[in-house]
Short mmCIF file of C-alpha atoms in Angstrom, two decimals:
data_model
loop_
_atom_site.label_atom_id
_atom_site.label_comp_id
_atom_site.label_asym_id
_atom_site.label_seq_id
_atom_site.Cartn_x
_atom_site.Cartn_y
_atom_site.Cartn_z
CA UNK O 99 -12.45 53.44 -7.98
CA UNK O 100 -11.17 54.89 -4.66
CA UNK O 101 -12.25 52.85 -1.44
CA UNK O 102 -13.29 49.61 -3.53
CA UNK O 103 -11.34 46.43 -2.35
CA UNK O 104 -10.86 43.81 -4.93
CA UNK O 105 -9.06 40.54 -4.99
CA UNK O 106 -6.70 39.48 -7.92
CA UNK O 107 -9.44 37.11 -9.31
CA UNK O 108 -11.81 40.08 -9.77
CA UNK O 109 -9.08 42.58 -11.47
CA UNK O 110 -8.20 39.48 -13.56
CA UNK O 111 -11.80 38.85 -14.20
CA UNK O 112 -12.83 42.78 -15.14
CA UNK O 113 -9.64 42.80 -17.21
CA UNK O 114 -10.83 40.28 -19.50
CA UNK O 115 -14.43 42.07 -19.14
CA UNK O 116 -12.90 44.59 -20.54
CA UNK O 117 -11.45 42.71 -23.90
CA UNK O 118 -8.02 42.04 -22.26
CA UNK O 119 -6.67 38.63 -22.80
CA UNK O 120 -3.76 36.81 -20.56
CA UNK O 121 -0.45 35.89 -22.75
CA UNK O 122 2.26 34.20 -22.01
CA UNK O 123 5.59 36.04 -23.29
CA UNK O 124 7.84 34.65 -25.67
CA UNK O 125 11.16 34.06 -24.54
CA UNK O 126 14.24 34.90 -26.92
CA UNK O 127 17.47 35.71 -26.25
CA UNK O 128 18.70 39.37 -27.26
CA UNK O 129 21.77 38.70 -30.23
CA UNK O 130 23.97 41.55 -30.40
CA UNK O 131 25.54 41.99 -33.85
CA UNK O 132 29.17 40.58 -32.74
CA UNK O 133 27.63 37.93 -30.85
CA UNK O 134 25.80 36.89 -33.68
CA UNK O 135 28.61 36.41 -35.78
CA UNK O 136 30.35 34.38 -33.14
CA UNK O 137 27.16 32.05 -32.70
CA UNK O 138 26.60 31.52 -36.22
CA UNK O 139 30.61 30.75 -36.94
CA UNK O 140 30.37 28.39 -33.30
CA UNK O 141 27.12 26.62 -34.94
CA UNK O 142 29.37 26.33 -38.34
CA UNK O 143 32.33 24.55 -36.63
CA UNK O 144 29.46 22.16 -34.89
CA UNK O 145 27.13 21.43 -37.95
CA UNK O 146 28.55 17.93 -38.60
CA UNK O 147 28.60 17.06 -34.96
CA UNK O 148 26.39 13.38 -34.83
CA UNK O 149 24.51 12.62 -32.02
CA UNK O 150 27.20 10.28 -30.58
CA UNK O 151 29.56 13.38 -31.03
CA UNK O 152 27.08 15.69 -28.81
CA UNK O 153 27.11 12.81 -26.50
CA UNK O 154 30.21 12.49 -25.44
CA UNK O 155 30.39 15.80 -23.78
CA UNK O 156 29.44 16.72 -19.97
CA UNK O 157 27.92 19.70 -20.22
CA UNK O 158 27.76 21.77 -17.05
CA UNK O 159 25.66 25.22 -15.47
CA UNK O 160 24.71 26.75 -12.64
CA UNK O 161 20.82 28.12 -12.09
CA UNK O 162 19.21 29.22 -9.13
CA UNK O 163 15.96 28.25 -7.71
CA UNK O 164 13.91 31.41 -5.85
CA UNK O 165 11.93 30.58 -2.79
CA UNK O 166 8.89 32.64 -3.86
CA UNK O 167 8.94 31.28 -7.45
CA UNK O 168 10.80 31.08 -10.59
CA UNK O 169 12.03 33.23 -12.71
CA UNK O 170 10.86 31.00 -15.71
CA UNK O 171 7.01 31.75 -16.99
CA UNK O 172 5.97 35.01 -17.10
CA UNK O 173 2.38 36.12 -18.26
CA UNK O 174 1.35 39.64 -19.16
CA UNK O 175 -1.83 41.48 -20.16
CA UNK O 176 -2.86 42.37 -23.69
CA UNK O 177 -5.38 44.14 -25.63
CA UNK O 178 -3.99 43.48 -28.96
CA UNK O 179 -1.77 40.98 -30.55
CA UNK O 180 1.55 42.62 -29.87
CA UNK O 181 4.54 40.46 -28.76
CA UNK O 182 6.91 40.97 -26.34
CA UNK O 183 10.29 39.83 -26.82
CA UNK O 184 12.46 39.76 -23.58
CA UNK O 185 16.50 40.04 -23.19
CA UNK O 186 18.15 36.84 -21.83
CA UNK O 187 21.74 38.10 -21.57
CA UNK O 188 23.21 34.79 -19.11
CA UNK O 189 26.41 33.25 -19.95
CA UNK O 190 26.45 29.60 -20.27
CA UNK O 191 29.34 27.17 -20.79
CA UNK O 192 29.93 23.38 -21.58
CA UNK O 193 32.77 21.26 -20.94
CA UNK O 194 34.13 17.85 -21.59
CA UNK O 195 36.88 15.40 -19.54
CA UNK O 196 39.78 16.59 -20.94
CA UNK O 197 38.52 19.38 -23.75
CA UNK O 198 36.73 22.66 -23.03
CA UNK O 199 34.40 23.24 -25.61
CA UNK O 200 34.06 27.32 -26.69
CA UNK O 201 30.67 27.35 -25.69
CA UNK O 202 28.62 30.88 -26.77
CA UNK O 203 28.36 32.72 -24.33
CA UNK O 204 24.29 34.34 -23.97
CA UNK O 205 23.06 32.02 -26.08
CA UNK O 206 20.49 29.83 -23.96
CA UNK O 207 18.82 28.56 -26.82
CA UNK O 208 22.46 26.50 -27.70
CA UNK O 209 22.40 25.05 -23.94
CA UNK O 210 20.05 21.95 -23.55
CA UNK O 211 20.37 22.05 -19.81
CA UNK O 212 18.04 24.85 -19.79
CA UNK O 213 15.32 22.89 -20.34
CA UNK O 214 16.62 20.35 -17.60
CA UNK O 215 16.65 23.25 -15.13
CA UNK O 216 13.24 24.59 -16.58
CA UNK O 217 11.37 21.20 -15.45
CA UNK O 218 13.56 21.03 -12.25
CA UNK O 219 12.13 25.12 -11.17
CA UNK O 220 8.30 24.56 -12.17
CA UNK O 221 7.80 21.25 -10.68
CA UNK O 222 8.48 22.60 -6.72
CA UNK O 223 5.99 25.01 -7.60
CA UNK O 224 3.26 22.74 -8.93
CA UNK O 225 3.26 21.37 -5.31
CA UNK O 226 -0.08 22.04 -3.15
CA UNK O 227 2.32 24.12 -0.72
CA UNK O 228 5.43 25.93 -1.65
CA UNK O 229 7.99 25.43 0.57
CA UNK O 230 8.64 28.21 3.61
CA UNK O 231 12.01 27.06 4.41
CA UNK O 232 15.45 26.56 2.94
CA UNK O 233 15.08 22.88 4.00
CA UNK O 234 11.56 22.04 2.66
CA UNK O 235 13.24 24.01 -0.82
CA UNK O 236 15.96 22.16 -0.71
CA UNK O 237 13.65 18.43 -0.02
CA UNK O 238 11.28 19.34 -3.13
CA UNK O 239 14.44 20.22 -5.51
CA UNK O 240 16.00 16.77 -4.56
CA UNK O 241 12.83 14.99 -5.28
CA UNK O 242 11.94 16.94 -8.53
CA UNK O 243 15.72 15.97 -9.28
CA UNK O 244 15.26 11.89 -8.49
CA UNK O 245 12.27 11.96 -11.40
CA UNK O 246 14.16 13.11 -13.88
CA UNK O 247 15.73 10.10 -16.27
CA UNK O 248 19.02 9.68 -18.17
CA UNK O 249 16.11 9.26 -21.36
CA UNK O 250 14.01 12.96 -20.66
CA UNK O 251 17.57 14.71 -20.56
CA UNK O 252 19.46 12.82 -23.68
CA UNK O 253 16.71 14.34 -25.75
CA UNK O 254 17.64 18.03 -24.90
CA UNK O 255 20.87 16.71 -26.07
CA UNK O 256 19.84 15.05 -29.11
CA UNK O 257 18.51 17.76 -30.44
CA UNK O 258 21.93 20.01 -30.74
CA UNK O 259 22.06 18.94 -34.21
CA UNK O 260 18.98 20.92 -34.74
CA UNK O 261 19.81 23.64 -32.51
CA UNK O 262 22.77 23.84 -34.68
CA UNK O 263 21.10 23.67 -38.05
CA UNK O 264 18.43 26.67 -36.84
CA UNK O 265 21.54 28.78 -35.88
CA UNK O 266 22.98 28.38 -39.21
CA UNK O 267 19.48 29.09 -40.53
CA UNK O 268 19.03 31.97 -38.61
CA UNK O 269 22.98 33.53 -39.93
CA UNK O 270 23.27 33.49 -35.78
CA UNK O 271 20.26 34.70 -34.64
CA UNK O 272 17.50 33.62 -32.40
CA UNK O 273 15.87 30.24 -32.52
CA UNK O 274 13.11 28.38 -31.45
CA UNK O 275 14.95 26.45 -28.91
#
């Protein structure tokens, strides 16, 4: 359709015309063979770790936050049911006061501060106006931050006895989480 001008709405719209049907794609981390061993021997040593136990560490990352949006949800097209399964190859670490806990490498689903930094990226962008400048970023970040309570994060961190349970499940493979 040379010389026709259409706006996103109307592609979107003819798309689904058309039988095409937005999805949102799954997220799973890619598990290399030796990695998987090492995650599923890592969720071994933790599997009688009580929730007091998980509590007493400080866990620690480092995420970034993109002016022009995250790089969190992603949607694509789809004419079928087919799923697409993305690789998530980050290194993430945990440590305590005085201890440095062997935290697995690539294995976001083991880090519950993803889902701390998850909330903390889609919130800025749920505001009327993104922000145009490195200062009005840095304002919405800081009040996105201020809303979240000791209670919303503990229960990322509660559930590492799960998180550990599903590894073991999974002989070190992907989870849920």
């Amino acid at each position: 359709m040379e010389g026709v001008d259409m706006s996103l709405s109307g592609i979107r719209k003819g798309l689904k015309k058309r039988g095409f049907n937005v999805k949102r794609k799954i997220k799973t981390n890619f598990v290399s063979k030796d990695n998987k061993a090492e995650r599923y021997a890592w969720a071994k040593k933790y599997r009688n770790y009580t929730l007091i136990d998980w509590r007493q560490w400080v866990i620690s990352d480092e995420t970034r936050i993109n002016m022009w949006g995250t790089d969190g949800i992603s949607f694509y097209w789809s004419d079928g049911d087919n799923t697409l399964l993305p690789h998530q190859m980050e290194p993430h670490h945990g440590f305590s006061v005085d201890t440095i806990m062997n935290w697995r490498a690539r294995s976001p689903d083991l880090n519950p501060i993803e889902h701390v930094w998850y909330l903390l990226k889609r919130h800025p962008n749920a505001f009327p106006t993104r922000p145009t400048t490195k200062e009005e970023l840095e304002q919405s970040i800081a009040t996105e931050w201020y809303k979240l309570t000791k209670k919303g994060c503990l229960k990322y961190i509660d559930s590492m006895p799960e998180r550990t349970k599903a590894i073991i499940k999974s002989k070190g493979g992907p989870t849920k989480y």
